[in-house]
Steps between C-alpha positions, in 0.01 A plus 500: 500500500837579340329502159193692616413848369597768751283727712174303482232446763471175692156343459395227743197271491375161621434239230286196589583189297242222510634144527449278194459124488349234725802446731495759778766548764651807666235743376260726687185704447575842346256759369492541121363833373433350154297213649346727767547213747768309695688238297754230581844630410766752600540875529808645334648843571561670167737793473608685188630833380239716329477834320200644319507433127770231527485122524541389864825331597410202727753420773363198680209289618578413860337270752229655714369216720187524709532466878400132484770436235771687691827315562858575601605512135193697383382711796171686499520876449236767482473673159659814650796302638552330164490838324763649728732199453485547122573872530802431723642240260468735201657794683789285627570401140550866416187555290356851530121469511276782384253371758287203606143445380266255674140411582326546835574147622866609536415842645494441875585813698814349655645423158398833351676663796814295434511605134429859607777496761754351256418759230372240256237673281179304461155498341260279695133429453299599808197328650194720468392440860838620627491825697734791432542847644397775258466866599503403871219248455521122519305363205476175307633509145155403374351806673763725341409353164141610551624857555695489172283318243599487129324828425722688747842365404731517200472264206826351366434404139829304474367246751124549473476564876366780721758580769531721810827528697473574873763552769412262786661354810490125561536393863827315577640602160493878453397759236426352157350595169174318434340472158124446482438334164165446333516223239223439243306194616193356325261797477672711766830532684696303757720664764863403551759673720880503494749604767817648352837636610626555145638848454330520162188638337163329498550349155827334602328339801218376276751371245684307773175335609401420142842342444432257785190379314728400212668253737164322531496458121837326530341260748244403235781431252683287756187302579344464157803491266789375710339227708509659845142386566564150359735378771437149638750549783415336831752694708547868568866487390404343165236768442763771559743335256221486244437874556872574452491324163195703393681826587813383313289418194341844507841669499607288202195629312570859609849465355362389162254791490780740592712373212207501255242758619260409217459140619162405641493348849421155356779520240750612764388211720560244223838654414614495865386137532699395193817668626464355849434152362817524290702616802366217715582236237852633456564557872549875456222597743549503877164320513666200334685432826 
């Protein structure tokens, strides 16, 4: 965090990592969005600093055990509880966040209320069946979307989305901005909604949400290029150590691309590997210990 760019948003997501190999121990069933099914493996809590148009700055991949895997060392937490713990750690370390951006699995009302009460700006994806108060009526977000279809809202060419901002009240939280967003989908449009407390314009809220998507691209790099999905670990602790090494490797590559902006990702990866190998052989790296 001391080396991180300043004033970025905190993006948070859950990353399922399927177990590899025939020896299985200390793993559980977790849902994988890429496989569209439960797999044997672990869920990891990914957090990173993001800003639209910039490469995300990953902070960590932490343990997120299921209830059946919970232990004294690795206790079970709800997604909202895990999110708040990360926010507290970052704030205690003196980092000034522009806000927090997260999906609806983290957006329980109690945790939204905690962020709201502590003046932590956020952009959170809302569930479409959730009910909000709008113009003294209690309506589902899906029903509000039907009142403001793409033809009745503004088109933002920068993002390719149709967007309508409404002032709503969410029970147990308070007054919020809500963005109804129509995204192109197959031959029509798909509705998405965001709750926001950012004191910014619509485009800044959309940019913050888009920046969080870039964190998911980093997850693909970690899994496909840096071996995160190739772990044969049979314990939760070993899986977490493996994840730490993947994050460390990514930062080595970031450093090479920062020094030589023209380098391709693959070239920067090979260069970082050569330097790290040299440091390990000569005992100059802390990893050599």
